[in-house]
XYZ file of C-alpha atoms in Angstrom:
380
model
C 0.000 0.000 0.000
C 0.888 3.763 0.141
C 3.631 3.310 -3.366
C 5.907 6.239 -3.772
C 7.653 7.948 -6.577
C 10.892 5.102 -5.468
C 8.483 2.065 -6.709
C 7.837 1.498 -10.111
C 6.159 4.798 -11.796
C 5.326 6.629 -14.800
C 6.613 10.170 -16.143
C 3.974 11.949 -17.806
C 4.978 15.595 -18.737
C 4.920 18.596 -16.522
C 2.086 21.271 -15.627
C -1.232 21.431 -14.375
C -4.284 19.543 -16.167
C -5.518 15.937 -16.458
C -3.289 13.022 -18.260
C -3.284 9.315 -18.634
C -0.551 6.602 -17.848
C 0.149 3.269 -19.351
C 0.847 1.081 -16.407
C 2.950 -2.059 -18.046
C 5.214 -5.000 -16.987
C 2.656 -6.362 -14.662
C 1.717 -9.914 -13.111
C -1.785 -11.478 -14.276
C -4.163 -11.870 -11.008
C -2.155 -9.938 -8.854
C -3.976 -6.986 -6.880
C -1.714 -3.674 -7.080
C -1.775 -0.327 -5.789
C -1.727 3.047 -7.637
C -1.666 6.880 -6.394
C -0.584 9.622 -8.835
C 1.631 12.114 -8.051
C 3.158 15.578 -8.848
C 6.200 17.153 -7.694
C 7.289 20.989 -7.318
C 10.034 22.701 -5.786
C 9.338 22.076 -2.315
C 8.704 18.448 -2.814
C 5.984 15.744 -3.777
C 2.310 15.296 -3.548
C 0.429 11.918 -3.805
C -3.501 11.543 -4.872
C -5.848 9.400 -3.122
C -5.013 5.679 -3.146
C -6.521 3.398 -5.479
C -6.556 -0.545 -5.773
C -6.914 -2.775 -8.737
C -6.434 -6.475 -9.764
C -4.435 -7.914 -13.163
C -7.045 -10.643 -15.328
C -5.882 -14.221 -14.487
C -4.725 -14.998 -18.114
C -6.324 -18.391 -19.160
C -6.757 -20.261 -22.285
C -7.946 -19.026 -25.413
C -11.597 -19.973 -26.436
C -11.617 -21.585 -29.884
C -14.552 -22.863 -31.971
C -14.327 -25.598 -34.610
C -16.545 -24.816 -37.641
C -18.073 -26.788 -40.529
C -15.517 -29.109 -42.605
C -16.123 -28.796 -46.401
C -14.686 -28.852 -49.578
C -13.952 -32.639 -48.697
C -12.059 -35.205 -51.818
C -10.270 -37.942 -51.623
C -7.237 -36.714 -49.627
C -8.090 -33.398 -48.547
C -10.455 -30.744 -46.917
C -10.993 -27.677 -45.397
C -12.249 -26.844 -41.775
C -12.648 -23.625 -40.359
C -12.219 -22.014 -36.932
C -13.041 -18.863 -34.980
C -10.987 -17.799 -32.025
C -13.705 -15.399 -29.689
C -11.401 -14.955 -27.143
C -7.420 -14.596 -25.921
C -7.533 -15.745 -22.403
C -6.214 -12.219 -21.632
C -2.946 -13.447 -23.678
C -1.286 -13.453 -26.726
C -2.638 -16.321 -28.884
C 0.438 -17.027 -30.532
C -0.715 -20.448 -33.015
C -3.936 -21.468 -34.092
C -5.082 -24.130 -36.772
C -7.369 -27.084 -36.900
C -6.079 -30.819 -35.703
C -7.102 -34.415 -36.896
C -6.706 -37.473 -36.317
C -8.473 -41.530 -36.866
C -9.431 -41.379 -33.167
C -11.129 -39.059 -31.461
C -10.285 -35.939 -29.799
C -7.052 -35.190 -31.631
C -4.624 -32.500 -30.185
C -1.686 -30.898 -31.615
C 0.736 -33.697 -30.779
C -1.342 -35.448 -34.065
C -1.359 -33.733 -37.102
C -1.976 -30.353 -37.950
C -2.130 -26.906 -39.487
C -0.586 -23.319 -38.128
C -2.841 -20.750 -39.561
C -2.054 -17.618 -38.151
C -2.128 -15.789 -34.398
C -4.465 -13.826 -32.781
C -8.369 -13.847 -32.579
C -10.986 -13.939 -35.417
C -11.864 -16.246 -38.018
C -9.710 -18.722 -40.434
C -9.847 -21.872 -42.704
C -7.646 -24.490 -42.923
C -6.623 -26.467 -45.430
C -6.059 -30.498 -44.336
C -4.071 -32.456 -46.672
C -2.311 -35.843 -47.187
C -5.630 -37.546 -45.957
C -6.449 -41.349 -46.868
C -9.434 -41.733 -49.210
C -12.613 -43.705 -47.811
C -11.351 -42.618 -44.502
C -13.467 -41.308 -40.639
C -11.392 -38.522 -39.685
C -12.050 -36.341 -36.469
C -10.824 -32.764 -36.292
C -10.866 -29.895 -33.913
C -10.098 -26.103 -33.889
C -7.055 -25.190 -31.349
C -5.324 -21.908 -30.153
C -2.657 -21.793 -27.862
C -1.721 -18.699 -25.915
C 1.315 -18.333 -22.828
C -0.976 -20.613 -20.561
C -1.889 -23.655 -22.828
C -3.664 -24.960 -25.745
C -7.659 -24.786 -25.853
C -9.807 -27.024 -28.159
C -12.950 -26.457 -30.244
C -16.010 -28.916 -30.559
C -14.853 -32.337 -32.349
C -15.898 -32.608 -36.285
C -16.185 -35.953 -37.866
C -16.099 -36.234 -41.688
C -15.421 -38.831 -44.546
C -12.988 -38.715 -47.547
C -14.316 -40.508 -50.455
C -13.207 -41.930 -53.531
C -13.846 -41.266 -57.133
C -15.555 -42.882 -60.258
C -15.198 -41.806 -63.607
C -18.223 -42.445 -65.623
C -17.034 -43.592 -69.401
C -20.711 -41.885 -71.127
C -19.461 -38.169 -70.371
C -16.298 -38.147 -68.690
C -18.033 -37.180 -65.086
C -16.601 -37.750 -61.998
C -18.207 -38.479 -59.128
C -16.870 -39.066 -55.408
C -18.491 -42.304 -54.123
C -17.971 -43.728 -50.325
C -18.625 -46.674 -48.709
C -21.730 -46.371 -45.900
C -22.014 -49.161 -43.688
C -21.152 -51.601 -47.083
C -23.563 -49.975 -49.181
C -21.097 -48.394 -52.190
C -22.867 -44.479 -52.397
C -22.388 -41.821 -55.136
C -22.472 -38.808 -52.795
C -22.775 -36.771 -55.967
C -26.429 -36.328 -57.448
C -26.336 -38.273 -61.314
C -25.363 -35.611 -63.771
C -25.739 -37.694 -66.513
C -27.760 -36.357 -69.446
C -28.596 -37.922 -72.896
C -31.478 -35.303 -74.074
C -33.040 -32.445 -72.191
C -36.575 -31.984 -71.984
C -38.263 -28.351 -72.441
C -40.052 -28.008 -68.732
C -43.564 -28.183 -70.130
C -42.835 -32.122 -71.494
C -43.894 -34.281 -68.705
C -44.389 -38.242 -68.478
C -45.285 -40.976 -66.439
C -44.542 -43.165 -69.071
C -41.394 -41.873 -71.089
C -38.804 -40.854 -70.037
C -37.477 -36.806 -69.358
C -34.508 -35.371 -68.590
C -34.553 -31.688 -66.699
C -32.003 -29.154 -65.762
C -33.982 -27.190 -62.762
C -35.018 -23.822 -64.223
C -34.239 -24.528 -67.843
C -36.443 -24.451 -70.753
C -35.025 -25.965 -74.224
C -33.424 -28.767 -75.651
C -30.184 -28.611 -76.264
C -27.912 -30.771 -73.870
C -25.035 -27.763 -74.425
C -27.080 -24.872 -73.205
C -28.640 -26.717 -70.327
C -25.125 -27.941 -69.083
C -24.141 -24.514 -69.419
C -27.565 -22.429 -67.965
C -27.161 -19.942 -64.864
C -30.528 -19.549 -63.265
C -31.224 -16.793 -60.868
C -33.037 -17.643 -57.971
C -36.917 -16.336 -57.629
C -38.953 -15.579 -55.068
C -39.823 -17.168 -51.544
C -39.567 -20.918 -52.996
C -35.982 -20.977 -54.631
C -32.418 -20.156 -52.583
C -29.177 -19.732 -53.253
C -26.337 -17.114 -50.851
C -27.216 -13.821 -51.759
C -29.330 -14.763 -55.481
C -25.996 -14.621 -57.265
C -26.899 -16.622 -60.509
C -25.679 -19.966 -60.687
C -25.102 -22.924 -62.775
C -28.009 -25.952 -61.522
C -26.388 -28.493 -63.682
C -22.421 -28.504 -62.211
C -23.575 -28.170 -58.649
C -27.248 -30.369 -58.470
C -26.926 -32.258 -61.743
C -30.242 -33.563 -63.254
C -33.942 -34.074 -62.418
C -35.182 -37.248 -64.142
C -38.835 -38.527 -64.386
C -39.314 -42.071 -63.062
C -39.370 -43.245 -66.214
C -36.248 -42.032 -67.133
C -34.642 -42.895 -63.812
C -35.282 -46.778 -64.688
C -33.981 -46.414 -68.092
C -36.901 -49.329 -69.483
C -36.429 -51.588 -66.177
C -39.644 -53.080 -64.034
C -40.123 -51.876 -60.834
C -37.853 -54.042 -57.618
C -37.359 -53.663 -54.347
C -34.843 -56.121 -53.913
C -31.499 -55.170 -52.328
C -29.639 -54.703 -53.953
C -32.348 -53.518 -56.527
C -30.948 -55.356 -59.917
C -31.868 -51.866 -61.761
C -29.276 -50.328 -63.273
C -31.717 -47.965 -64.586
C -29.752 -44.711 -65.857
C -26.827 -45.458 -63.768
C -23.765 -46.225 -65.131
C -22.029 -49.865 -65.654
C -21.443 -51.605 -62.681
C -24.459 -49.271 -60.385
C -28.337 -49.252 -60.118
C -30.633 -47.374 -58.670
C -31.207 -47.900 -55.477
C -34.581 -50.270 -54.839
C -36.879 -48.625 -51.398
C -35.630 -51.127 -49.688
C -32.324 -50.315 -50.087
C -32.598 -46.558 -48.501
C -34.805 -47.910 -45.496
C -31.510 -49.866 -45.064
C -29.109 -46.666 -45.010
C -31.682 -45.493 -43.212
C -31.821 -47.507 -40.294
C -27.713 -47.356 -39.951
C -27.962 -43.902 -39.848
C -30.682 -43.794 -36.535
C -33.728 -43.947 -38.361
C -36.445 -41.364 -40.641
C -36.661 -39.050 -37.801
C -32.326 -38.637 -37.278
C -31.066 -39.687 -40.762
C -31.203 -36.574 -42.789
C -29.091 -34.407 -40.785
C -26.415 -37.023 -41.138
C -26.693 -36.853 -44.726
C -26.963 -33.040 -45.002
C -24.501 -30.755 -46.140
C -22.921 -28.614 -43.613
C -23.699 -24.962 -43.472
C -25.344 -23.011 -45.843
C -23.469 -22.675 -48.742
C -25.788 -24.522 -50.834
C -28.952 -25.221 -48.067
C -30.969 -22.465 -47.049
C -31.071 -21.569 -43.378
C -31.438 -23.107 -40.444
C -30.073 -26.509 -42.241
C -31.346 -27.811 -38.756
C -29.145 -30.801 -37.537
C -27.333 -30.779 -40.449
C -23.576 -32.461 -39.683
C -23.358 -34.683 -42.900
C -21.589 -37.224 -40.375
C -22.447 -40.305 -42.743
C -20.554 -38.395 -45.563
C -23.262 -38.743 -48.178
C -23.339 -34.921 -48.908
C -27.034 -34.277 -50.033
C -28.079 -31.322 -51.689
C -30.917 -29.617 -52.035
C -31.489 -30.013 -55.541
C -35.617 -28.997 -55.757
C -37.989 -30.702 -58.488
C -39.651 -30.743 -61.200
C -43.550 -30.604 -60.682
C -46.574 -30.559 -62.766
C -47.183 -28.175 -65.678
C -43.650 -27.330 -66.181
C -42.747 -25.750 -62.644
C -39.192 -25.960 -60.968
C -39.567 -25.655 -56.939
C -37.596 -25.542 -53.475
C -33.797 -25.417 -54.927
C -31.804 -24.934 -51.812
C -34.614 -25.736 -49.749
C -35.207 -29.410 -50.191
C -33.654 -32.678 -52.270
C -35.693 -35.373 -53.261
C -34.261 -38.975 -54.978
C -35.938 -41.600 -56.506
C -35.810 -45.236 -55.658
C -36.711 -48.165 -58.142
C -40.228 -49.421 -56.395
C -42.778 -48.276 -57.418
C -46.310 -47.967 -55.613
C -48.601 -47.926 -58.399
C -48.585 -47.737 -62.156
C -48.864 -43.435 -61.526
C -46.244 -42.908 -58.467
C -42.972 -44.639 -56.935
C -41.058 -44.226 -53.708
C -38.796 -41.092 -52.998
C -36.717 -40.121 -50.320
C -36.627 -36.357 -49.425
C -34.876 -33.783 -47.126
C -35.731 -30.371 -46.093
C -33.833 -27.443 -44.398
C -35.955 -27.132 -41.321
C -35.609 -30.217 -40.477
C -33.293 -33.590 -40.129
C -35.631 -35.828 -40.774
C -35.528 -37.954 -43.547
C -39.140 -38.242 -45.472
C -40.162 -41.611 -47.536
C -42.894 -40.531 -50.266
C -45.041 -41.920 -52.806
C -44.325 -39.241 -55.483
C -45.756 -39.111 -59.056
C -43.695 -40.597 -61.823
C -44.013 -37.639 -63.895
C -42.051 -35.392 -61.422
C -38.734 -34.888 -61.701
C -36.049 -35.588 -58.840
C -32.490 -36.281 -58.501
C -31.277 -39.789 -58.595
C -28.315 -41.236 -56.277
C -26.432 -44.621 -57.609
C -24.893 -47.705 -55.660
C -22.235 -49.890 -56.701
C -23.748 -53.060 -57.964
């Protein structure tokens, strides 16, 4: 108590009038005492006595944020350090490992110092591989640790029609595309519709010519379409094409065997997936009323907001690709994804799968063969 001018102090110019002084080189948690002072000719005055106590310093707060961008043998994750711990933060990145909880003595990235947001790139990954990852920053006092992220490299399969290729993963045995079937022979102007031949639609495009609807940028529309901000954007390269039932099964009869025996518009050596065959991805994924947020897409990049639940822990990366429903009408890009399976329910409709953003639930539907919906394939 009581310091003096022969303890530490500041010098802060000369005169009469207010000032400020930068009190540095001190302790964290440690209660100190402070009086100002002045000094004349005849010697020096203190002011009344004031106390005050140094922030413990602590470690950072870090949090871990979606992983995306996800191939074969890399991806990105981002993270978001909201506060310093009253210290420097002097490294921060993103860790991963095969087991859970990784820390930095596994691998990872540096990205930077200090607080705000980043992204890091993860490399050298194994394909068809469960990786966990977390967010870290490290300040003088140790190392803190965002939540845990789980995600899935795949692998790839070149399809010999067009040249596409698609990243595939393996889900509990069952072989997935986790790419929606991009495959297209004709296109169909949006007022053709069918429950008997077979159509081929690019959501939001109206011709026939394969070229131009490969290439179409469609700006999103009112209250039922979506996309960040209603920048124009290409349908085909991100949600690839809506096919009526017909078209889906390429000529086949209707089965709900599993595997389904349909090849259907898949390529060589996949089918289209029989009803029975999603209840059974279904069930390993928790059931209808858990499933769909493990198949989501993180974030909402391409899914309109909330995305509830959305974690896309199983890998299979749906997106919400909309429809095509009667008269010629496009509907719900960004807000839901619907896929068609290879059982039917009656000569008119056939079973459908379908996600939404406001939920994670996800919905088995009779749908009409006419519509148009995305189609998913499995490895034979």
């Amino acid at each position: 108590e009581n310091p003096t001018t022969s303890n530490s102090k500041t010098t802060d110019g000369t005169g009469l009038g207010t000032y400020t002084s930068n009190i540095s080189d001190l302790s964290p948690n440690t209660t100190y005492y402070v009086r100002a002072y002045a000094t004349n000719s005849v010697g020096t005055a203190y002011g009344k006595q004031r106390t005050f106590t140094t922030n413990a310093i602590i470690p950072p707060s870090v949090k871990t944020g979606d992983v995306t961008n996800i191939s074969t043998t890399t991806a990105d994750c981002s993270g978001n350090v909201t506060s310093d711990g009253n210290a420097a933060v002097t490294a921060r990145g993103v860790c991963w490992s095969t087991s859970e909880n990784p820390t930095t003595s596994n691998s990872k990235t540096t990205d930077g110092t200090g607080l705000g947001t980043y992204t890091s790139n993860i490399s050298d990954l194994s394909p068809n591989t469960t990786y966990y990852v977390r967010a870290y920053a490290t300040n003088s006092v140790g190392t803190a640790y965002g939540e845990q992220k789980l995600f899935r490299t795949y692998d790839t399969f070149t399809d010999s029609r067009d040249g596409h290729v698609y990243k595939t993963l393996n889900i509990d045995g069952q072989v997935w595309m986790v790419e929606n079937l991009a495959y297209l022979p004709t296109a169909s102007a949006w007022q053709t519709e069918s429950s008997s031949l077979p159509c081929y639609y690019v959501y939001g495009y109206n011709g026939t010519s394969v070229a131009e609807a490969e290439a179409y940028n469609h700006t999103p529309s009112g209250t039922s379409e979506y996309f960040p901000e209603g920048a124009p954007f290409n349908p085909y390269t991100i949600y690839g094409v809506l096919y009526n039932w017909p078209a889906a099964m390429n000529g086949a009869s209707s089965s709900n065997s599993n595997p389904s025996g349909v090849q259907g518009i898949c390529p060589d050596g996949w089918h289209l997936p029989s009803d029975a065959e999603w209840t059974t991805l279904t069930t390993y994924l928790g059931g209808e009323e858990v499933a769909g947020g493990k198949m989501k897409e993180a974030g909402t990049d391409h899914w309109n907001s909330p995305n509830i639940e959305a974690t896309n822990s199983s890998g299979f990366t749906a997106l919400p690709g909309g429809w095509r429903s009667s008269g010629g009408y496009f509907y719900s890009i960004g807000y839901n994804g619907l896929w068609w399976s290879s059982t039917q329910t009656s000569d008119t409709n056939a079973w459908e799968r379908g996600l939404n953003y406001f939920d994670n639930s996800l919905r088995r539907n009779s749908g009409g063969k006419y519509f148009g919906f995305s189609v998913r394939c499995v490895r034979d």
